[in-house]
Amino acid sequence: MAGVSLSNIIKRYGAVQVVHGINLEVAEKEFVVLVGPSGCGKSTTLRMIAGLEEISEGDLLIDERRMNRVAPKDRDVAMVFQNYALYPHLNVADNMAFGLRIRRMPKDQIATTISETAAILGLTDYLERRPADLSGGQRQRVAMGRAIVRHPKVFLFDEPLSNLDAKLRTQMRAEIKRLHNRLGVTSVYVTHDQVEAMTLADRIVVMNDGRIEQVGTPMELFNNPVNTFVAGFLGSPPMNQMKGQLTETGARIGSAEIKISGAMNGDAGRDVIIGIRPEHVTLEPGAQTSVLPIELDLVEPLGSEALLHARFGDDNVMFKTETHGDLSHLSGVAEVHIPASRVKIFDAETGNALSLGG
Amino acid sequence: MVEEHSTATQSIQDNVLQAREAAPLHSDGKMVRLLDHFKREWQLYVMLAPTIIWFLVFLYKPMYGLQIAFKDYSIFRGVAGSPWVGWEHFETLFSNDQFLRAIGNTIKISALNLIFGFPAPIILALMFNEILNARFKKTAQTIVYLPHFISSVIIAGIVITAFAPTGGIVNVILGWFGIDSIYFLTRPEWFRPIFVGTGIWQEAGFGSIVFLAAIAGVNPSLYESAVVDGANRWQMMWKITIPSIMPTILIMLIIRIGNIMEVSFELVILLYQPATYSTADVVNTWVYRQGLQSGQYDLAAAAGLFNAVVAFVLVMTANTLSRRYSRTSLW
């Protein structure tokens, strides 16, 4: 097993710089997810780790060895691609054995490895089938099998679940997590799906426009986003962000006064963005809660929960609440209650989180 | 609730039936649908028309004349007026040594073309695919595509000049090694290699376009995956590129097999001479001499029909075998 270290990694295509000096340490056996919107540089970063893209500047270390000029085959990494990259003319067994044959592993050893891996992935009955005869989930498993049989130091996943339907994605997500727990191989996983990132990662790296916005555990990022981008990217539905001003006792959003935990340190009057996660509001008042009057627009039942689409002043806001199996109490909702400890404050200009003294 | 649902379903079904009755044209079968389609997409049919007309005029209308293969044809009595003679022309053909020799030559030249000429554009395409310098690649492609656009007469002229006994580049080079000058084009044993080689030179480059297009269609992540797995360029060519373009190779092979009796007629006519008839005379040149030069149109039609039937059987067989063993077929 090995760690991966990226130090001031820059990627340029001609004069265009797409990755602007990334620094990241992936510990041994850690599962790190790079997440961000399309074009944020996450796949490019992964491909630089794999050796499929040249690194313009900076240092890449795998297992403490500088890899910038090392050929992909000698980096001891295995990659799972978005479209699986299965060889259509080979059956499942041959697809999985491809890398091993290239490395001239003895035939009996290949057979044993394939059979063990197929058993782990539930592919034993499909070894003779070609990719065209498999379902999306099975193809995905073959792609993972091809990576596993190599016993690499690092697994690289490039949006491996994005071609699957929602149900299968949930299922495969759990399988990947189980597999990682079982094999304990250092993994770097790229996705644009924040749910995948939250559920799979030991640590999440949120990227935007070729830069890292924040690195941390899923709950760190969820509870303490460093800026409005991270706050808006992680969480489903995303955090409500409303313009307001700090006051002596809290913050004002339009006509509403919101209590905030922590002192204002004389920042009263400062323009800020107030962030409230949809799931943090309550319909009943509590100690240290503030009232936010809303105009309810739509109720979307999700079963045990419901999404409330509403308007507050000029802002569209969204809240999540438990239904207890009944939607009748939601139809007349005209206000929600915001716990002071859950309110996030960001600078209106920079979008960076403001830490309030306590 | 259930009652409400069934009432609603009934109402929808009634509406559908009423709509069908109100628009009877849409239930009148294929012809009406075709007419509807024509009215809607007439521009597409207009674009299709020249090709259909070409097929009708040049391929289907002449089929009417095929019957002269079974008639004692006279240009004065016409196709319809000439008397039937049954299989007489076919019996004549198969008792004619020159025709049998022409069949043998056709098969031998086609086999050589298939063995050496068919892989040439594939190899060329694979080589082009490996060239990384874009400018060099474009230049090389232009050079090898060029002979295709030169008329067969000029190609034959170049070949005749190149292989000329005095001053021909080939004999000049042989002279450097002390080898006596050879009059290649009068030597039967040299005709086939020269003919097949000329064909490769003329068509391999242009033929490689199809395979280059097929290579361009190979999923790039297959190569990336192979690179991460440790494959080198040679292994990627053998284990990814060639298997990936195999369906295209098989389709082109089926088409080629269908044309096996159609040895390039103009080039043979331009390169052969009576001294090389023993190896150069193919069915088409024999048909040309018998049919047009000697005026035996009925005999020539019988030979042409035989050619077409053999080609049809071959292409059907190749297609069936390919479909059965490789899941790839023309139809």
XYZ file of C-alpha atoms in Angstrom:
689
model
C 0.000 0.000 0.000
C 1.089 3.538 -0.586
C 0.190 7.137 -0.115
C -0.142 9.699 -2.866
C 1.252 13.176 -2.600
C 0.527 16.063 -4.943
C 2.663 19.124 -4.479
C 1.944 22.343 -6.391
C 0.604 20.375 -9.342
C -0.104 22.548 -12.372
C -1.560 21.464 -15.696
C -1.430 23.588 -18.815
C -2.744 22.911 -22.299
C -0.715 25.330 -24.368
C -1.267 28.728 -22.808
C -4.376 27.663 -20.921
C -3.835 26.625 -17.321
C -6.536 24.264 -16.095
C -5.114 23.088 -12.760
C -3.570 25.796 -10.622
C -1.135 24.369 -8.102
C -2.842 21.566 -6.239
C -1.490 20.346 -2.923
C -2.935 17.156 -1.508
C -1.768 14.300 0.678
C -3.623 11.004 0.377
C -2.692 8.726 3.220
C -2.084 4.999 2.866
C -5.368 3.034 2.650
C -7.336 6.271 2.557
C -10.355 6.753 0.272
C -10.251 10.286 -1.067
C -12.946 11.662 -3.340
C -12.317 14.568 -5.685
C -15.622 16.281 -6.262
C -16.622 19.366 -8.181
C -18.610 20.604 -11.137
C -17.748 19.732 -14.746
C -14.521 21.348 -15.885
C -13.152 21.893 -12.389
C -10.014 19.833 -13.117
C -10.797 16.761 -11.017
C -10.507 14.233 -13.872
C -7.384 15.955 -15.183
C -5.841 15.645 -11.726
C -6.725 11.955 -11.587
C -5.309 11.394 -15.079
C -2.082 13.089 -14.019
C -1.847 10.650 -11.115
C -2.441 7.778 -13.555
C 0.173 9.110 -15.960
C -2.301 9.627 -18.782
C -1.656 13.381 -18.701
C 1.722 15.011 -18.312
C 2.250 17.171 -15.265
C 3.223 20.688 -16.357
C 4.679 21.674 -12.994
C 4.872 20.306 -9.470
C 5.648 16.928 -7.972
C 3.649 13.742 -7.813
C 4.786 11.127 -5.334
C 3.364 7.634 -5.005
C 4.758 5.592 -2.160
C 7.279 8.402 -1.659
C 8.692 7.973 -5.168
C 8.541 10.873 -7.635
C 6.350 9.748 -10.520
C 6.274 12.749 -12.873
C 8.384 11.013 -15.525
C 7.433 7.420 -14.733
C 5.352 5.540 -17.344
C 1.781 4.667 -16.287
C 2.558 0.951 -16.258
C 5.364 1.478 -13.759
C 3.325 3.564 -11.318
C 1.527 0.486 -10.021
C -1.876 2.118 -10.222
C -5.094 0.644 -11.620
C -7.836 2.766 -13.039
C -11.576 2.263 -13.443
C -12.974 4.391 -16.253
C -16.312 6.126 -16.594
C -17.320 4.049 -19.612
C -15.648 0.930 -18.108
C -13.175 0.636 -21.042
C -13.884 -3.075 -21.399
C -12.477 -4.745 -24.501
C -15.595 -5.659 -26.481
C -13.944 -8.602 -28.262
C -12.825 -10.298 -25.034
C -14.973 -12.151 -22.543
C -15.095 -11.236 -18.856
C -12.245 -13.574 -17.869
C -9.990 -12.305 -20.663
C -10.829 -8.704 -19.869
C -9.811 -9.249 -16.275
C -6.704 -11.167 -17.293
C -5.561 -8.549 -19.834
C -3.211 -6.655 -17.539
C -1.861 -9.848 -16.009
C -1.052 -11.361 -19.413
C 0.680 -8.169 -20.456
C 2.795 -8.528 -17.317
C 3.480 -12.161 -18.201
C 2.016 -13.661 -15.059
C 2.011 -17.494 -15.181
C -1.221 -18.948 -16.576
C -2.204 -20.939 -13.484
C -1.662 -17.893 -11.302
C -3.834 -15.809 -13.647
C -6.589 -18.411 -13.478
C -6.498 -18.454 -9.671
C -6.510 -14.664 -9.412
C -9.397 -14.329 -11.868
C -11.457 -16.951 -10.129
C -10.885 -15.409 -6.670
C -11.713 -11.911 -7.878
C -14.761 -13.079 -9.814
C -16.020 -14.732 -6.635
C -15.560 -11.486 -4.669
C -17.446 -9.511 -7.309
C -20.135 -12.118 -8.005
C -18.954 -12.590 -11.578
C -18.186 -16.308 -11.510
C -21.185 -17.180 -13.685
C -20.353 -14.530 -16.257
C -16.693 -15.240 -16.969
C -17.384 -16.526 -20.488
C -19.676 -13.664 -21.469
C -18.668 -10.694 -23.545
C -19.272 -7.135 -22.285
C -22.148 -6.653 -24.747
C -23.996 -9.488 -23.009
C -23.723 -7.912 -19.545
C -25.838 -5.354 -17.731
C -24.408 -1.960 -16.770
C -23.784 -3.052 -13.188
C -22.037 -6.248 -14.281
C -19.815 -4.321 -16.692
C -18.949 -1.952 -13.897
C -17.976 -4.900 -11.720
C -15.799 -6.347 -14.486
C -14.042 -2.982 -14.776
C -13.395 -3.082 -11.042
C -12.299 -6.703 -11.282
C -9.757 -5.764 -13.904
C -8.323 -3.220 -11.512
C -8.428 -5.520 -8.469
C -6.600 -8.463 -10.062
C -3.538 -6.298 -10.508
C -3.213 -5.769 -6.739
C -2.066 -2.199 -7.340
C -0.774 0.250 -4.774
C -3.434 2.795 -5.720
C -6.916 2.561 -7.227
C -8.067 5.432 -9.384
C -11.769 5.768 -10.156
C -12.912 8.211 -12.836
C -16.655 8.693 -12.323
C -17.238 4.931 -12.457
C -20.921 5.094 -11.540
C -22.135 7.911 -13.735
C -23.353 5.593 -16.503
C -25.594 3.624 -14.146
C -29.191 4.302 -13.223
C -29.971 5.733 -9.777
C -30.855 2.411 -8.137
C -27.817 0.580 -9.454
C -25.592 3.505 -8.527
C -26.681 3.245 -4.903
C -26.036 -0.493 -4.955
C -22.618 -0.203 -6.599
C -21.643 2.633 -4.279
C -22.108 0.313 -1.336
C -20.153 -2.425 -3.122
C -17.228 -0.092 -3.751
C -17.227 0.958 -0.114
C -17.325 -2.675 1.057
C -14.549 -3.556 -1.362
C -12.386 -0.749 -0.088
C -12.957 -1.803 3.495
C -11.992 -5.345 2.538
C -8.945 -4.602 0.366
C -7.740 -1.449 2.096
C -6.081 -0.061 -1.028
C -5.387 3.665 -1.249
C -8.088 5.065 -3.537
C -8.654 8.322 -5.349
C -12.162 8.649 -6.695
C -13.512 11.344 -8.993
C -17.174 12.251 -9.150
C -19.426 15.230 -9.695
C -22.084 13.626 -7.513
C -21.878 14.987 -3.981
C -23.928 12.076 -2.609
C -21.293 9.647 -3.894
C -18.603 11.833 -2.386
C -20.313 12.028 1.007
C -21.064 8.316 1.231
C -17.754 6.934 -0.043
C -15.048 9.248 1.152
C -12.803 9.166 4.148
C -11.959 12.677 3.020
C -13.498 14.837 0.333
C -11.592 17.273 -1.843
C -13.929 19.914 -3.265
C -12.512 21.405 -6.450
C -13.595 24.408 -8.436
C -12.014 26.033 -11.467
C -8.766 24.063 -11.164
C -8.290 24.788 -7.465
C -9.004 22.970 -4.236
C -11.680 24.787 -2.273
C -11.666 22.596 0.819
C -10.399 19.235 2.039
C -11.921 17.402 4.959
C -14.094 14.576 6.155
C -17.635 14.549 4.751
C -19.100 15.862 8.008
C -16.449 18.568 8.370
C -17.309 19.850 4.935
C -21.015 19.542 5.525
C -20.992 21.282 8.887
C -18.229 23.800 8.319
C -17.936 24.763 4.659
C -15.190 27.295 4.145
C -17.092 29.247 1.502
C -20.398 29.563 -0.301
C -19.209 27.288 -3.129
C -18.581 24.333 -0.820
C -21.740 25.160 1.133
C -23.770 25.105 -2.040
C -22.076 22.089 -3.588
C -22.354 19.659 -0.703
C -25.737 18.752 0.659
C -28.912 17.755 -1.094
C -30.823 19.981 -1.449
C -28.072 22.599 -1.247
C -27.742 25.138 1.532
C -30.083 28.154 1.286
C -28.000 31.274 0.847
C -29.647 34.647 1.468
C -28.185 38.126 1.450
C -28.388 40.025 4.739
C -26.532 42.242 7.194
C -25.011 41.516 10.552
C -26.660 43.240 13.478
C -25.622 43.634 17.127
C -27.550 40.512 18.079
C -27.439 38.421 14.945
C -28.318 39.053 11.337
C -31.112 40.641 9.377
C -32.508 39.081 6.218
C -35.085 41.404 4.765
C -37.613 41.903 7.512
C -36.506 38.925 9.582
C -34.082 39.007 12.500
C -32.010 35.858 12.854
C -30.202 34.878 16.015
C -26.644 33.660 15.558
C -24.430 31.827 18.027
C -21.296 33.815 18.783
C -20.437 37.478 19.163
C -20.442 39.900 16.236
C -17.205 41.594 17.248
C -18.417 44.977 16.116
C -19.221 43.812 12.607
C -22.787 45.108 12.750
C -23.925 46.426 9.381
C -21.546 44.224 7.411
C -23.064 42.681 4.284
C -23.076 38.923 4.559
C -24.620 35.809 3.092
C -26.601 33.793 5.551
C -26.542 30.059 4.979
C -29.206 27.740 6.325
C -29.255 24.056 5.464
C -32.734 22.840 4.429
C -32.693 20.059 7.012
C -31.705 22.317 9.898
C -34.988 24.236 10.147
C -37.854 23.152 12.371
C -41.558 23.816 12.078
C -41.891 24.287 15.842
C -40.121 27.014 17.839
C -37.383 25.935 20.209
C -34.915 27.565 22.565
C -32.569 29.814 20.592
C -34.532 29.686 17.351
C -35.557 32.566 15.089
C -38.679 32.805 13.003
C -38.453 33.057 9.220
C -41.803 33.914 7.655
C -42.234 32.177 4.295
C -44.752 31.863 1.477
C -45.133 28.149 0.859
C -45.068 27.383 -2.842
C -44.887 23.618 -3.151
C -44.620 20.503 -1.010
C -42.702 17.564 -2.459
C -43.298 14.390 -0.431
C -40.311 12.032 -0.267
C -41.897 9.462 2.034
C -40.568 9.943 5.538
C -39.518 13.482 4.617
C -40.887 16.292 2.488
C -39.299 19.177 0.645
C -40.911 22.555 1.157
C -40.349 24.997 -1.698
C -41.064 28.501 -0.512
C -40.334 32.166 -1.084
C -38.812 34.493 1.427
C -38.749 38.019 0.079
C -37.056 37.776 -3.305
C -35.326 34.492 -2.472
C -36.457 30.995 -3.368
C -35.756 28.803 -0.383
C -36.070 25.107 0.289
C -36.518 23.244 3.537
C -36.638 19.610 4.465
C -38.855 18.302 7.229
C -40.082 14.989 8.551
C -43.599 14.012 7.530
C -44.343 11.324 10.143
C -46.353 9.711 7.378
C -48.728 12.645 7.048
C -48.552 15.737 4.853
C -51.675 17.492 6.152
C -49.791 19.586 8.721
C -47.506 20.983 5.999
C -50.094 22.665 3.811
C -50.535 25.699 6.026
C -46.912 26.314 6.933
C -46.244 30.069 6.985
C -43.020 30.174 8.984
C -40.026 28.058 9.842
C -37.724 28.218 12.846
C -33.980 28.434 12.546
C -31.723 27.271 15.403
C -29.068 29.918 16.089
C -26.301 27.290 16.232
C -27.072 26.135 12.670
C -26.767 29.475 10.915
C -23.669 29.932 8.731
C -22.352 33.369 7.876
C -20.265 34.111 4.774
C -18.677 37.325 3.623
C -20.902 38.836 0.914
C -17.921 39.885 -1.199
C -15.513 36.950 -0.995
C -17.992 34.221 -0.137
C -15.618 32.977 2.586
C -17.035 31.714 5.871
C -16.839 34.191 8.750
C -15.825 32.768 12.081
C -17.792 34.395 14.845
C -16.287 34.646 18.277
C -18.033 32.850 21.026
C -61.686 4.436 -6.511
C -61.355 1.335 -8.689
C -64.618 2.214 -10.403
C -63.392 5.741 -11.111
C -60.200 4.359 -12.603
C -61.992 1.901 -14.880
C -64.381 4.650 -16.047
C -61.420 6.882 -16.878
C -59.698 4.048 -18.784
C -62.868 3.359 -20.750
C -63.143 7.031 -21.609
C -59.537 7.117 -22.890
C -60.148 3.992 -25.009
C -63.284 5.580 -26.477
C -61.331 8.719 -27.347
C -58.634 6.652 -29.068
C -61.242 4.754 -31.117
C -62.922 7.994 -32.122
C -59.597 9.490 -33.135
C -58.818 6.423 -35.267
C -62.162 6.615 -37.005
C -61.689 10.323 -37.613
C -58.325 9.688 -39.273
C -58.799 6.496 -41.337
C -55.751 7.207 -43.509
C -53.444 6.249 -40.672
C -54.864 2.771 -40.396
C -54.571 1.836 -44.088
C -51.272 0.025 -43.895
C -47.791 0.439 -45.282
C -48.634 2.165 -48.570
C -50.471 5.012 -46.878
C -47.735 5.350 -44.287
C -45.173 5.486 -47.090
C -47.155 8.192 -48.883
C -47.456 10.137 -45.636
C -43.749 9.780 -45.119
C -43.093 10.901 -48.695
C -45.229 14.019 -48.232
C -43.456 14.835 -44.990
C -39.879 14.055 -46.063
C -40.001 14.585 -49.837
C -36.635 16.359 -49.815
C -34.949 13.119 -48.695
C -36.620 11.181 -51.495
C -35.480 13.781 -54.035
C -31.909 13.304 -52.842
C -32.308 9.525 -53.061
C -33.760 9.630 -56.563
C -30.512 9.984 -58.620
C -29.044 6.864 -57.003
C -32.211 4.850 -57.598
C -32.365 6.032 -61.209
C -28.696 5.131 -61.688
C -29.357 1.632 -60.329
C -32.407 1.168 -62.542
C -30.779 2.429 -65.726
C -27.339 0.908 -65.421
C -27.895 -2.226 -63.327
C -31.507 -3.369 -63.578
C -32.487 -2.409 -67.140
C -29.461 -4.255 -68.634
C -30.631 -7.414 -66.842
C -33.273 -7.663 -69.535
C -30.443 -8.387 -71.961
C -29.174 -11.290 -69.829
C -31.553 -13.585 -71.663
C -29.292 -13.513 -74.724
C -27.050 -15.907 -72.782
C -29.737 -18.483 -73.583
C -30.446 -17.298 -77.153
C -28.800 -17.366 -80.534
C -28.573 -13.592 -80.502
C -28.576 -11.513 -83.627
C -28.401 -7.730 -83.520
C -30.815 -7.623 -86.460
C -33.490 -9.746 -84.779
C -33.011 -8.075 -81.380
C -33.186 -9.599 -77.909
C -36.834 -10.602 -78.102
C -36.667 -11.897 -81.673
C -33.627 -14.144 -81.293
C -34.371 -17.871 -80.906
C -33.798 -19.715 -77.601
C -30.873 -22.170 -77.538
C -30.981 -23.239 -73.887
C -27.588 -24.059 -72.276
C -25.723 -24.237 -75.602
C -23.494 -21.222 -74.905
C -22.568 -22.539 -71.474
C -21.619 -25.892 -72.997
C -19.466 -24.022 -75.521
C -17.867 -22.012 -72.757
C -16.936 -24.989 -70.624
C -15.504 -26.853 -73.562
C -13.373 -23.855 -74.523
C -9.805 -24.164 -73.215
C -9.213 -20.420 -73.382
C -12.264 -19.713 -71.231
C -11.231 -22.339 -68.678
C -7.760 -20.818 -68.640
C -9.315 -17.386 -68.123
C -11.290 -18.706 -65.128
C -8.102 -20.191 -63.704
C -6.205 -16.924 -64.215
C -9.043 -14.909 -62.682
C -9.045 -17.101 -59.584
C -5.245 -17.053 -59.272
C -4.961 -13.277 -59.689
C -7.882 -12.727 -57.300
C -6.314 -15.055 -54.751
C -3.024 -13.138 -54.963
C -4.955 -9.885 -54.670
C -6.753 -11.211 -51.632
C -3.570 -12.496 -49.972
C -1.381 -9.460 -50.675
C -3.746 -6.702 -51.780
C -6.385 -7.031 -49.080
C -4.070 -6.743 -46.042
C -2.066 -3.876 -47.598
C -4.521 -1.049 -46.781
C -5.055 -2.494 -43.288
C -1.327 -2.515 -42.627
C -1.041 0.984 -44.071
C -3.870 2.244 -41.842
C -2.253 0.671 -38.787
C 1.043 2.320 -39.709
C -0.602 5.721 -40.216
C -2.267 5.326 -36.855
C 1.114 4.938 -35.197
C 2.581 8.108 -36.737
C 2.536 10.795 -34.072
C 3.861 13.727 -36.122
C 0.722 15.204 -37.695
C 2.512 16.937 -40.581
C 4.463 13.819 -41.566
C 1.281 11.767 -41.302
C -0.650 14.089 -43.634
C 2.189 14.190 -46.154
C 2.535 10.394 -46.143
C -1.221 9.963 -46.549
C -1.355 12.377 -49.493
C 1.479 10.545 -51.210
C -0.133 7.125 -50.887
C -3.643 8.359 -51.785
C -2.391 10.019 -54.967
C -2.132 6.964 -57.307
C -5.841 6.269 -56.795
C -6.677 9.518 -58.582
C -4.486 8.760 -61.573
C -6.207 7.152 -64.550
C -5.481 3.464 -65.165
C -4.041 4.381 -68.598
C -1.405 6.582 -66.970
C -0.763 3.996 -64.264
C -0.214 1.372 -66.978
C 2.055 3.824 -68.827
C 4.136 4.335 -65.680
C 4.375 0.565 -65.125
C 5.333 -0.113 -68.740
C 7.987 2.601 -68.564
C 9.296 1.414 -65.207
C 9.620 -2.187 -66.408
C 10.889 -1.338 -69.900
C 13.887 -3.475 -70.954
C 15.962 -0.424 -71.829
C 15.931 2.620 -69.592
C 13.227 1.226 -67.248
C 14.069 2.025 -63.645
C 13.689 -1.609 -62.552
C 16.130 -2.886 -65.147
C 18.511 -0.010 -64.415
C 18.569 -1.060 -60.754
C 18.999 -4.720 -61.724
C 21.888 -3.589 -63.939
C 23.651 -2.113 -60.897
C 23.763 -5.637 -59.470
C 25.001 -7.127 -62.734
C 21.673 -8.719 -63.608
C 20.777 -8.837 -67.299
C 17.864 -6.775 -68.487
C 14.486 -8.589 -68.356
C 11.537 -7.730 -70.633
C 9.101 -8.210 -67.745
C 5.847 -7.479 -69.550
C 6.408 -10.172 -72.175
C 7.223 -12.832 -69.589
C 4.079 -14.715 -68.424
C 5.604 -15.531 -65.016
C 6.064 -11.818 -64.221
C 2.590 -10.633 -65.204
C 0.777 -11.563 -61.994
C 3.333 -10.117 -59.534
C 3.490 -6.882 -61.561
C -0.295 -6.689 -61.859
C -0.945 -7.365 -58.175
C 1.868 -4.997 -57.125
C 0.488 -2.250 -59.353
C -2.966 -2.732 -57.855
C -1.567 -2.431 -54.342
C 0.396 0.696 -55.264
C -2.675 2.273 -56.854
C -5.351 1.376 -54.317
C -3.815 0.505 -50.941
C -3.557 4.123 -49.836
C -7.076 5.048 -50.738
C -8.379 1.748 -49.362
C -6.746 2.539 -46.029
C -9.212 5.416 -45.467
C -11.983 2.997 -44.496
C -9.739 1.291 -41.947
C -8.404 4.589 -40.630
C -11.999 5.685 -40.062
C -12.657 2.424 -38.211
C -9.542 2.958 -36.081
C -10.662 6.507 -35.300
C -13.882 5.007 -33.951
C -12.121 2.844 -31.361
C -12.921 4.047 -27.849
C -9.790 5.963 -26.684
C -10.249 4.802 -23.112
C -9.483 1.230 -24.271
C -5.974 2.439 -25.092
C -5.710 4.420 -21.871
C -6.795 1.411 -19.899
C -4.218 -0.709 -21.728
C -1.500 1.883 -21.081
C -2.254 1.761 -17.349
C -2.236 -2.056 -17.582
C 1.242 -1.870 -19.086
C 0.666 -2.563 -22.781
C 3.123 -1.143 -25.303
C 2.123 0.204 -28.732
C 2.702 -3.134 -30.459
C 0.521 -4.961 -27.924
C -2.166 -2.294 -28.210
C -2.191 -2.687 -31.983
C -2.561 -6.471 -31.809
C -4.832 -6.699 -28.796
C -7.026 -3.616 -29.210
C -6.841 -1.955 -32.621
C -7.031 -5.017 -34.856
C -9.784 -6.806 -32.873
C -11.729 -3.539 -32.664
C -11.674 -2.971 -36.423
C -12.309 -6.643 -37.172
C -15.988 -6.069 -38.064
C -14.891 -3.515 -40.689
C -12.198 -5.891 -41.956
C -14.771 -8.674 -42.313
C -17.283 -6.448 -44.114
C -14.590 -5.302 -46.540
C -13.507 -8.929 -46.993
C -17.067 -9.995 -47.852
C -17.314 -7.199 -50.422
C -13.912 -8.174 -51.787
C -14.936 -11.833 -52.071
C -18.044 -10.698 -53.936
C -15.753 -9.025 -56.464
C -13.387 -11.958 -56.742
C -14.332 -12.606 -60.398
C -13.982 -8.901 -61.232
C -10.248 -8.556 -61.754
C -9.398 -4.965 -62.763
C -10.339 -5.274 -66.414
C -8.814 -2.017 -67.711
C -5.443 -2.632 -66.115
C -5.226 -6.175 -67.538
C -6.173 -4.935 -70.999
C -3.544 -2.194 -70.720
C -0.749 -4.414 -69.391
C -1.237 -7.768 -71.076
C -0.258 -8.848 -74.566
C -0.620 -12.114 -76.479
C 2.720 -13.303 -75.049
C 1.306 -13.168 -71.529
C -2.235 -14.424 -72.221
C -1.387 -17.720 -70.560
C -1.209 -16.000 -67.148
C -2.942 -12.675 -67.810
C -6.120 -13.420 -69.717
C -9.017 -13.234 -67.262
C -12.745 -13.860 -67.757
C -13.505 -10.179 -68.335
C -10.796 -9.713 -70.970
C -11.885 -12.959 -72.651
C -15.505 -11.700 -72.641
C -14.299 -8.395 -74.102
C -12.432 -10.111 -76.914
C -15.168 -12.629 -77.684
C -18.118 -10.333 -77.105
C -17.073 -6.993 -78.489
C -14.191 -7.804 -80.806
C -15.566 -11.029 -82.316
C -19.239 -10.004 -82.042
C -20.282 -13.134 -80.051
C -22.521 -11.213 -77.684
C -24.541 -14.251 -76.578
C -21.444 -16.237 -75.612
C -20.015 -13.217 -73.793
C -23.339 -12.732 -71.958
C -23.223 -16.387 -70.858
C -19.684 -15.885 -69.516
C -20.730 -12.664 -67.758
C -23.750 -14.392 -66.211
C -21.545 -17.234 -65.006
C -19.248 -14.640 -63.426
C -22.149 -12.938 -61.674
C -23.601 -16.206 -60.350
C -20.225 -17.286 -58.946
C -19.769 -13.848 -57.306
C -23.292 -14.036 -55.850
C -22.705 -17.495 -54.381
C -19.347 -16.424 -52.969
C -20.662 -13.278 -51.329
C -23.648 -15.153 -49.851
C -21.353 -17.862 -48.474
C -18.868 -15.356 -47.033
C -21.655 -13.339 -45.457
C -23.254 -16.414 -43.884
C -19.938 -17.698 -42.529
C -19.011 -14.287 -41.173
C -22.399 -13.894 -39.485
C -22.160 -17.334 -37.956
C -18.604 -17.139 -36.658
C -18.012 -13.453 -35.959
C -21.487 -11.912 -35.572
C -20.573 -9.505 -38.379
C -22.313 -9.458 -41.727
C -23.329 -7.184 -44.575
C -27.018 -7.953 -44.087
